[in-house]
Short mmCIF file of C-alpha atoms and ligand atoms in Angstrom, two decimals:
data_model
loop_
_atom_site.label_atom_id
_atom_site.label_comp_id
_atom_site.label_asym_id
_atom_site.label_seq_id
_atom_site.Cartn_x
_atom_site.Cartn_y
_atom_site.Cartn_z
CA MET A 66 19.36 13.95 -22.00
CA SER A 67 17.49 11.26 -23.88
CA LYS A 68 15.66 8.57 -21.92
CA THR A 69 13.73 5.43 -22.75
CA ILE A 70 10.73 4.60 -20.58
CA THR A 71 8.12 1.92 -20.14
CA LEU A 72 4.87 3.41 -18.84
CA LEU A 73 2.34 1.20 -17.07
CA GLY A 74 -1.13 2.75 -16.70
CA SER A 75 -0.64 5.08 -19.68
CA THR A 76 -4.34 5.94 -20.13
CA GLY A 77 -4.85 7.28 -16.61
CA SER A 78 -4.38 10.68 -15.04
CA ILE A 79 -0.71 10.07 -14.12
CA GLY A 80 -0.15 8.10 -17.35
CA THR A 81 -1.28 10.90 -19.66
CA GLN A 82 0.66 13.52 -17.68
CA SER A 83 3.74 11.29 -17.90
CA LEU A 84 3.36 11.31 -21.67
CA ASP A 85 3.20 15.15 -21.55
CA VAL A 86 6.62 15.04 -19.89
CA ALA A 87 7.92 12.44 -22.37
CA ARG A 88 6.67 14.58 -25.28
CA MET A 89 8.31 17.73 -23.97
CA HIS A 90 11.72 16.09 -23.55
CA GLY A 91 11.57 13.80 -26.58
CA TYR A 92 11.80 10.59 -24.54
CA THR A 93 11.55 7.24 -26.31
CA VAL A 94 8.63 5.08 -25.20
CA PHE A 95 9.60 1.39 -25.21
CA GLY A 96 6.36 0.00 -23.77
CA LEU A 97 2.87 1.13 -22.82
CA ALA A 98 0.32 -0.73 -20.70
CA ALA A 99 -3.28 -0.03 -19.79
CA HIS A 100 -6.43 -1.80 -18.72
CA SER A 101 -8.96 -1.19 -21.52
CA ARG A 102 -9.21 2.29 -23.10
CA VAL A 103 -8.52 1.22 -26.69
CA GLU A 104 -9.17 4.56 -28.44
CA LEU A 105 -6.76 6.48 -26.21
CA LEU A 106 -4.16 3.71 -26.41
CA LEU A 107 -4.39 3.81 -30.20
CA LYS A 108 -3.69 7.58 -30.21
CA GLN A 109 -0.76 7.05 -27.86
CA ILE A 110 0.63 4.30 -30.11
CA GLN A 111 0.34 6.55 -33.19
CA GLU A 112 2.21 9.34 -31.41
CA PHE A 113 4.89 7.47 -29.43
CA HIS A 114 5.46 4.27 -31.49
CA PRO A 115 6.13 1.89 -28.57
CA ARG A 116 7.67 -1.51 -29.39
CA TYR A 117 5.32 -3.35 -27.00
CA VAL A 118 1.83 -2.66 -25.63
CA ALA A 119 0.18 -4.64 -22.83
CA VAL A 120 -3.62 -4.59 -22.50
CA VAL A 121 -4.95 -6.25 -19.37
CA ASP A 122 -8.59 -6.59 -20.45
CA GLU A 123 -8.53 -9.43 -22.97
CA THR A 124 -11.52 -8.24 -25.05
CA ALA A 125 -9.97 -4.77 -25.29
CA CYS A 126 -6.69 -6.37 -26.33
CA ASP A 127 -8.44 -8.21 -29.18
CA ARG A 128 -10.14 -4.96 -30.26
CA LEU A 129 -6.81 -3.14 -30.30
CA GLU A 130 -5.31 -5.96 -32.35
CA GLY A 131 -8.04 -5.37 -34.95
CA GLU A 132 -7.37 -1.62 -34.99
CA LEU A 133 -3.64 -2.17 -35.47
CA ALA A 134 -4.01 -4.62 -38.38
CA GLY A 135 -2.01 -3.36 -41.32
CA MET A 136 -0.36 -0.50 -39.41
CA PRO A 137 3.34 -0.26 -40.36
CA ASP A 138 5.61 -0.70 -37.31
CA ALA A 139 2.64 -1.75 -35.14
CA PRO A 140 3.72 -2.71 -31.59
CA ARG A 141 3.65 -6.31 -30.39
CA LEU A 142 0.67 -6.86 -28.10
CA LEU A 143 0.83 -8.59 -24.73
CA LYS A 144 -2.43 -9.76 -23.21
CA GLY A 145 -3.86 -9.89 -19.69
CA ALA A 146 -2.28 -9.54 -16.26
CA GLN A 147 0.56 -11.82 -17.40
CA GLY A 148 1.22 -9.46 -20.34
CA LEU A 149 1.54 -6.54 -17.92
CA ARG A 150 4.16 -8.42 -15.86
CA THR A 151 6.04 -9.51 -19.00
CA LEU A 152 6.25 -5.93 -20.24
CA ALA A 153 7.36 -4.64 -16.81
CA ALA A 154 10.24 -7.13 -16.86
CA MET A 155 11.42 -6.49 -20.45
CA ASP A 156 14.87 -5.09 -21.17
CA GLY A 157 14.86 -1.86 -23.15
CA PRO A 158 13.81 1.06 -20.90
CA ASP A 159 16.09 3.08 -18.57
CA VAL A 160 13.22 3.28 -16.12
CA VAL A 161 9.77 1.72 -15.63
CA LEU A 162 7.07 4.17 -14.49
CA ASN A 163 4.23 2.38 -12.71
CA ALA A 164 1.02 4.46 -12.81
CA VAL A 165 -1.44 1.56 -12.57
CA VAL A 166 -4.17 2.05 -9.93
CA GLY A 167 -4.66 -0.43 -7.07
CA ILE A 168 -3.04 -3.68 -5.99
CA ALA A 169 -2.98 -4.71 -9.68
CA GLY A 170 0.22 -2.64 -9.81
CA LEU A 171 2.12 -4.76 -7.26
CA PRO A 172 3.17 -7.70 -9.49
CA ALA A 173 4.31 -5.26 -12.17
CA SER A 174 6.44 -3.33 -9.64
CA LEU A 175 8.03 -6.58 -8.45
CA ALA A 176 8.62 -7.79 -12.03
CA ALA A 177 10.34 -4.52 -12.96
CA ILE A 178 12.57 -4.55 -9.87
CA GLU A 179 13.43 -8.26 -10.15
CA SER A 180 14.57 -7.64 -13.75
CA GLY A 181 16.94 -4.93 -12.53
CA HIS A 182 14.98 -1.85 -13.60
CA ASP A 183 14.84 1.44 -11.75
CA LEU A 184 11.21 2.01 -10.79
CA ALA A 185 9.43 5.38 -10.78
CA LEU A 186 6.47 4.61 -8.54
CA ALA A 187 3.10 6.36 -8.64
CA ASN A 188 1.29 3.15 -7.65
CA LYS A 189 1.38 3.66 -3.87
CA GLU A 190 -0.65 0.47 -3.40
CA SER A 191 2.52 -1.52 -4.32
CA LEU A 192 4.20 -0.32 -1.12
CA VAL A 193 1.06 -0.45 1.00
CA THR A 194 0.21 -4.05 0.13
CA GLY A 195 3.69 -5.51 -0.40
CA GLY A 196 6.01 -3.04 1.36
CA HIS A 197 8.60 -5.49 2.56
CA LEU A 198 8.56 -7.51 -0.71
CA VAL A 199 9.16 -4.33 -2.73
CA THR A 200 11.82 -2.81 -0.47
CA ASP A 201 13.66 -6.16 -0.02
CA ALA A 202 13.72 -6.63 -3.80
CA VAL A 203 15.01 -3.06 -4.31
CA ARG A 204 17.87 -3.70 -1.85
CA ARG A 205 18.68 -7.14 -3.28
CA LYS A 206 18.73 -5.89 -6.88
CA GLY A 207 20.42 -2.56 -6.12
CA VAL A 208 17.89 -0.59 -8.19
CA ARG A 209 16.42 2.84 -7.50
CA LEU A 210 12.90 3.42 -6.22
CA LEU A 211 11.94 6.94 -7.31
CA PRO A 212 8.75 8.34 -5.75
CA VAL A 213 6.17 9.97 -8.05
CA ASP A 214 3.50 10.67 -5.44
CA SER A 215 3.82 14.45 -4.92
CA GLU A 216 4.31 14.30 -1.14
CA HIS A 217 6.96 11.60 -1.35
CA SER A 218 8.69 13.36 -4.21
CA ALA A 219 8.72 16.49 -2.02
CA ILE A 220 10.30 14.57 0.88
CA PHE A 221 12.79 12.93 -1.51
CA GLN A 222 13.67 16.37 -2.94
CA CYS A 223 14.23 17.73 0.59
CA LEU A 224 16.58 14.83 1.40
CA GLN A 225 19.01 15.20 -1.47
CA ASP A 226 21.65 16.54 0.91
CA GLN A 227 23.17 13.25 2.12
CA HIS A 228 24.48 14.70 5.40
CA SER A 229 21.22 16.02 6.79
CA ALA A 230 19.30 13.00 5.50
CA LYS A 231 21.03 11.01 8.25
CA ARG A 232 19.61 13.44 10.83
CA LEU A 233 15.99 13.26 9.68
CA THR A 234 13.76 13.24 12.78
CA LYS A 235 10.29 13.93 11.43
CA ILE A 236 8.26 14.06 8.23
CA LEU A 237 5.50 16.63 7.78
CA LEU A 238 3.19 14.96 5.29
CA THR A 239 0.83 17.55 3.86
CA ALA A 240 -2.81 16.92 2.95
CA SER A 241 -5.27 19.14 1.09
CA GLY A 242 -8.04 17.91 3.38
CA GLY A 243 -10.18 17.03 0.35
CA PRO A 244 -13.64 18.32 -0.56
CA PHE A 245 -15.17 17.56 2.87
CA PHE A 246 -12.60 19.27 5.09
CA GLY A 247 -14.16 20.63 8.30
CA MET A 248 -17.32 18.52 8.03
CA LYS A 249 -18.54 16.18 10.77
CA ARG A 250 -20.04 12.70 10.51
CA ASP A 251 -23.67 13.86 10.33
CA GLN A 252 -22.82 16.08 7.34
CA LEU A 253 -20.87 13.28 5.64
CA ALA A 254 -23.51 10.56 6.01
CA GLY A 255 -25.46 11.56 2.89
CA LYS A 256 -22.50 12.35 0.60
CA LYS A 257 -22.66 10.74 -2.84
CA LYS A 258 -19.99 10.05 -5.41
CA GLU A 259 -20.85 13.28 -7.26
CA ASP A 260 -19.91 15.28 -4.13
CA ALA A 261 -16.80 13.23 -3.37
CA LEU A 262 -15.46 13.42 -6.94
CA LYS A 263 -15.08 17.21 -6.73
CA HIS A 264 -11.52 17.70 -5.50
CA PRO A 265 -10.54 21.32 -4.75
CA ASN A 266 -6.94 21.25 -6.08
CA TRP A 267 -6.08 18.10 -8.06
CA ASN A 268 -7.63 16.44 -11.11
CA MET A 269 -7.08 12.70 -10.61
CA GLY A 270 -8.49 9.23 -11.30
CA ALA A 271 -11.80 8.31 -9.60
CA LYS A 272 -10.37 5.92 -7.01
CA ILE A 273 -7.72 8.30 -5.64
CA THR A 274 -10.26 11.17 -5.69
CA ILE A 275 -12.56 9.19 -3.38
CA ASP A 276 -9.50 8.24 -1.30
CA SER A 277 -8.78 11.97 -0.94
CA ALA A 278 -12.34 12.66 0.24
CA THR A 279 -12.15 9.90 2.91
CA LEU A 280 -8.49 10.73 3.81
CA MET A 281 -7.68 7.08 2.97
CA ASN A 282 -5.21 8.56 0.50
CA LYS A 283 -3.32 10.21 3.34
CA GLY A 284 -3.38 6.95 5.30
CA LEU A 285 -1.98 5.06 2.29
CA GLU A 286 0.64 7.79 1.87
CA LEU A 287 1.66 7.56 5.53
CA ILE A 288 2.31 3.83 5.03
CA GLU A 289 4.11 4.59 1.76
CA ALA A 290 6.33 7.11 3.61
CA VAL A 291 7.21 4.57 6.34
CA TRP A 292 8.49 2.17 3.66
CA LEU A 293 10.26 4.81 1.56
CA PHE A 294 11.97 6.83 4.30
CA GLY A 295 12.25 4.41 7.23
CA LEU A 296 10.68 6.56 9.95
CA PRO A 297 8.07 5.04 12.28
CA GLU A 298 4.44 6.12 11.96
CA ASP A 299 4.60 8.38 15.07
CA LYS A 300 7.38 10.47 13.44
CA ILE A 301 5.16 11.30 10.47
CA GLN A 302 2.80 14.18 11.16
CA ILE A 303 -0.13 14.89 8.85
CA VAL A 304 -0.47 18.64 8.23
CA VAL A 305 -3.52 19.97 6.40
CA GLN A 306 -2.33 22.56 3.87
CA ARG A 307 -5.50 23.56 2.06
CA GLU A 308 -3.86 25.29 -0.91
CA SER A 309 -1.68 22.25 -1.86
CA ILE A 310 1.34 24.51 -2.36
CA ILE A 311 3.61 22.92 0.24
CA HIS A 312 3.87 19.33 -0.97
CA SER A 313 5.52 18.09 2.26
CA ALA A 314 8.43 18.95 4.54
CA VAL A 315 11.14 17.30 6.61
CA GLN A 316 12.53 18.19 10.02
CA PHE A 317 16.07 17.49 11.22
CA ALA A 318 17.78 16.95 14.59
CA ASP A 319 18.25 20.71 15.03
CA ASN A 320 14.49 21.32 14.41
CA SER A 321 15.22 23.03 11.10
CA VAL A 322 12.41 22.35 8.61
CA ILE A 323 12.79 22.19 4.83
CA ALA A 324 9.69 22.15 2.62
CA GLN A 325 9.18 21.67 -1.12
CA MET A 326 6.71 24.00 -2.84
CA GLY A 327 5.20 24.54 -6.26
CA VAL A 328 1.85 24.83 -8.00
CA PRO A 329 -0.21 21.64 -7.63
CA ASP A 330 0.70 19.88 -10.88
CA MET A 331 1.82 16.23 -10.96
CA ARG A 332 4.11 16.87 -13.91
CA ILE A 333 6.75 18.26 -11.51
CA PRO A 334 7.08 15.06 -9.41
CA ILE A 335 6.64 12.83 -12.49
CA GLN A 336 9.43 14.67 -14.29
CA TYR A 337 11.72 14.70 -11.25
CA ALA A 338 11.42 10.92 -10.96
CA LEU A 339 12.51 10.67 -14.61
CA THR A 340 15.29 13.29 -14.61
CA TRP A 341 16.69 12.69 -11.10
CA PRO A 342 19.27 13.74 -9.98
CA ASP A 343 19.08 16.44 -12.66
CA ARG A 344 16.35 19.04 -13.15
CA LEU A 345 15.06 20.17 -16.55
CA PRO A 346 12.65 22.93 -17.66
CA SER A 347 9.07 21.84 -17.09
CA PRO A 348 5.67 22.58 -18.66
CA VAL A 349 4.43 23.63 -15.19
CA PRO A 350 4.08 27.39 -14.53
CA GLU A 351 6.10 29.02 -11.77
CA LEU A 352 4.59 29.64 -8.34
CA ASP A 353 3.32 33.23 -8.16
CA PHE A 354 3.89 34.36 -4.56
CA ALA A 355 2.27 37.75 -5.21
CA ALA A 356 -0.99 36.05 -6.17
CA LEU A 357 -0.68 33.45 -3.40
CA LYS A 358 -0.73 35.91 -0.46
CA SER A 359 -1.20 33.28 2.30
CA LEU A 360 -0.80 29.64 3.22
CA SER A 361 -3.03 27.98 5.80
CA PHE A 362 -2.39 25.02 8.11
CA ASP A 363 -4.68 22.78 10.11
CA VAL A 364 -4.85 19.34 11.74
CA ALA A 365 -6.52 16.29 10.23
CA ASP A 366 -9.69 15.12 11.98
CA GLU A 367 -9.13 11.39 12.53
CA GLU A 368 -12.28 11.03 14.65
CA THR A 369 -14.37 11.92 11.61
CA PHE A 370 -12.17 10.46 8.87
CA ARG A 371 -11.77 6.91 10.17
CA CYS A 372 -9.75 5.66 7.18
CA LEU A 373 -6.78 7.70 8.34
CA ALA A 374 -7.02 6.32 11.88
CA ALA A 375 -7.38 2.78 10.47
CA CYS A 376 -4.24 3.13 8.31
CA LYS A 377 -2.22 4.31 11.31
CA LYS A 378 -3.49 1.33 13.28
CA ALA A 379 -2.63 -0.97 10.35
CA ILE A 380 0.99 0.15 10.01
CA ARG A 381 1.46 -0.13 13.80
CA LYS A 382 0.11 -3.71 13.65
CA GLY A 383 2.46 -4.43 10.76
CA GLY A 384 2.60 -7.50 8.52
CA LEU A 385 -0.38 -7.73 6.22
CA ALA A 386 -2.61 -5.28 8.14
CA PRO A 387 -1.96 -2.46 5.61
CA CYS A 388 -2.72 -4.88 2.77
CA ALA A 389 -6.05 -5.73 4.43
CA ALA A 390 -6.87 -2.03 4.86
CA ASN A 391 -6.08 -1.44 1.19
CA GLY A 392 -8.12 -4.42 -0.04
CA ALA A 393 -11.14 -3.39 2.04
CA ASN A 394 -10.81 0.15 0.72
CA GLU A 395 -10.54 -0.90 -2.95
CA GLU A 396 -13.65 -3.04 -2.59
CA ALA A 397 -15.57 -0.39 -0.60
CA VAL A 398 -14.67 2.43 -3.02
CA ALA A 399 -15.85 0.35 -5.98
CA LEU A 400 -19.18 -0.24 -4.17
CA PHE A 401 -19.47 3.46 -3.25
CA LEU A 402 -18.89 4.42 -6.90
CA GLN A 403 -21.81 2.11 -7.79
CA ASP A 404 -24.00 3.84 -5.14
CA LYS A 405 -24.23 0.55 -3.22
CA ILE A 406 -22.83 1.82 0.10
CA GLY A 407 -22.71 5.19 1.86
CA PHE A 408 -19.69 7.44 2.28
CA LEU A 409 -19.15 6.63 5.97
CA ASP A 410 -19.34 2.88 5.27
CA ILE A 411 -15.91 3.09 3.61
CA GLY A 412 -14.22 4.06 6.89
CA ARG A 413 -16.30 1.60 8.91
CA LEU A 414 -15.28 -1.30 6.64
CA VAL A 415 -11.59 -0.37 6.46
CA GLU A 416 -11.40 -0.01 10.23
CA GLY A 417 -13.41 -3.21 10.69
CA VAL A 418 -11.02 -5.34 8.68
CA VAL A 419 -7.94 -3.90 10.43
CA ASP A 420 -9.53 -4.77 13.81
CA SER A 421 -10.66 -8.23 12.64
CA GLU A 422 -7.41 -10.15 13.24
CA ALA A 423 -3.80 -9.90 14.43
CA PHE A 424 -1.91 -9.98 11.06
CA GLY A 425 1.81 -9.46 11.79
CA GLY A 426 4.97 -11.14 10.55
CA ASP A 427 6.67 -11.62 7.19
CA TYR A 428 4.71 -12.66 4.11
CA THR A 429 5.00 -13.96 0.57
CA LEU A 430 3.31 -12.59 -2.56
CA GLN A 431 0.72 -15.39 -2.28
CA ASP A 432 0.00 -14.27 1.32
CA VAL A 433 -0.62 -10.75 -0.02
CA TYR A 434 -3.13 -12.03 -2.59
CA ASP A 435 -4.86 -14.19 0.06
CA CYS A 436 -5.09 -11.25 2.47
CA ASP A 437 -6.47 -8.99 -0.26
CA ALA A 438 -9.14 -11.58 -1.09
CA MET A 439 -9.98 -11.97 2.62
CA ALA A 440 -10.39 -8.19 3.00
CA ARG A 441 -12.67 -7.94 -0.05
CA ALA A 442 -14.77 -10.85 1.27
CA TYR A 443 -14.94 -9.12 4.69
CA VAL A 444 -16.39 -6.03 3.02
CA ARG A 445 -19.04 -7.98 1.10
CA ALA A 446 -20.01 -9.85 4.30
CA HIS A 447 -20.36 -6.64 6.37
CA LEU A 448 -22.42 -4.33 4.13
P1 LIG B 1 -6.47 6.41 -13.19
O1 LIG B 1 -7.66 5.65 -12.77
O2 LIG B 1 -6.64 7.73 -13.85
O3 LIG B 1 -5.57 5.50 -14.15
C1 LIG B 1 -5.23 4.19 -13.81
C2 LIG B 1 -4.45 3.50 -14.91
O4 LIG B 1 -4.26 2.13 -14.50
C3 LIG B 1 -5.16 3.46 -16.26
O5 LIG B 1 -4.21 3.57 -17.30
C4 LIG B 1 -5.79 2.06 -16.29
O6 LIG B 1 -5.90 1.54 -17.60
C5 LIG B 1 -4.77 1.27 -15.51
N1 LIG B 1 -5.36 0.10 -14.84
C6 LIG B 1 -6.52 0.04 -14.13
N2 LIG B 1 -6.73 -1.20 -13.68
C7 LIG B 1 -5.70 -1.95 -14.11
C8 LIG B 1 -5.35 -3.31 -13.99
N3 LIG B 1 -6.13 -4.19 -13.32
N4 LIG B 1 -4.21 -3.74 -14.55
C9 LIG B 1 -3.43 -2.89 -15.23
N5 LIG B 1 -3.71 -1.58 -15.41
C10 LIG B 1 -4.83 -1.12 -14.85
O7 LIG B 1 -5.54 6.55 -11.88
P2 LIG B 1 -4.49 7.70 -11.53
O8 LIG B 1 -5.18 8.80 -10.84
O9 LIG B 1 -3.63 7.99 -12.71
O10 LIG B 1 -3.61 6.96 -10.42
C11 LIG B 1 -2.68 5.96 -10.75
C12 LIG B 1 -1.82 5.65 -9.53
O11 LIG B 1 -1.08 6.83 -9.20
C13 LIG B 1 -2.63 5.31 -8.28
O12 LIG B 1 -1.93 4.36 -7.53
C14 LIG B 1 -2.71 6.61 -7.53
O13 LIG B 1 -2.84 6.43 -6.15
C15 LIG B 1 -1.35 7.22 -7.86
N6 LIG B 1 -1.31 8.69 -7.78
C16 LIG B 1 -2.12 9.43 -8.57
C17 LIG B 1 -2.08 10.82 -8.50
C18 LIG B 1 -2.94 11.67 -9.40
O14 LIG B 1 -2.81 12.90 -9.36
N7 LIG B 1 -3.80 11.12 -10.23
C19 LIG B 1 -1.21 11.43 -7.61
C20 LIG B 1 -0.39 10.65 -6.82
C21 LIG B 1 -0.44 9.27 -6.92
MG1 LIG B 2 -0.10 12.23 -3.01
#
């Protein structure tokens, strides 16, 4: 079945794997967007011939314009954050896949939904920072929100039976535990970015890899699951599954549990978001149970990994508290990647901002931006 997609964040880990899927199934690429990696974008343009390309970094956009000069059927370029939103809203694709990292993805998600597009969402920060804006817009516009995050895709796959979906009582959100699983605070204090960037099972962008080491990623995913599946935070249990084979599970009123499994490869959930409700052959190898032998389970240590505790607190507080947690984390992770703060400072700062005020209540997009700026300022003031 042929499909036309617009892919936002095409130069990243999810973006390039999405293009693997598009290549395999011969999908048409209507639009591509990225921040600044001109050389990779140029290769993608030569292979997929998009009609439009948005480049958020303006200098990179000018450089790409130079590279494209004289190319037959060169795409039209759209510049800056406004260009990203314009592309997200454009008619042409069957689905917009948002694989931008961070809150920068939120306006693009909203633009795609408001223009009536189905949205395949990898950018979990859209739901964490603007959960009620995104879900209200999805309801109002009657579009589909298709999860790409592997855990949420797993839950979505387990809920395809419409009857039992109504009897969902619990979500078992699995976590790999990250590279520092089992360690205590004294062992974590000296960890540097080189240690945190070594993830045992997944090869991902730098920000989400650090989020996996701090368990912030699981906190963000818990908030994402609340918005996607409508269960309260206390009905979502984090289960450490070190091998990343069980991608999450759901439990029903009769205490029956259904889990989704597969080798850890994002091309399965990416493809499912694009082919849903159908399934197609995939480039991912099959799960070899003979080689697997065992699966292990454990609990997440929230006393040590404060980001997870802070995210739970934030979703219980409601309103803009999750947005504040996310903003503090984005700022803290950037500082950690520059060796300006220690590993444990990330959790301290995220928890600090969540505790700093009441939040609560409905909000506008401007309120989200203001809260994000407040959280980043909080981090810089509390180093
Ligand atoms: P990445 O850092 O590898 O790629 C990010 C992409 O976003 C790049 O194409 C970059 O050009 C673009 N980008 C960065 N800043 C931007 C901005 N200000 N405006 C527009 N575009 C910008 O990240 P990733 O690992 O591919 O993750 C992307 C998203 O998918 C994140 O929200 C992440 O949490 C989520 N996710 C990733 C994985 C994974 O395996 N990598 C799994 C699940 C969910
Ligand atoms: Mg995930």
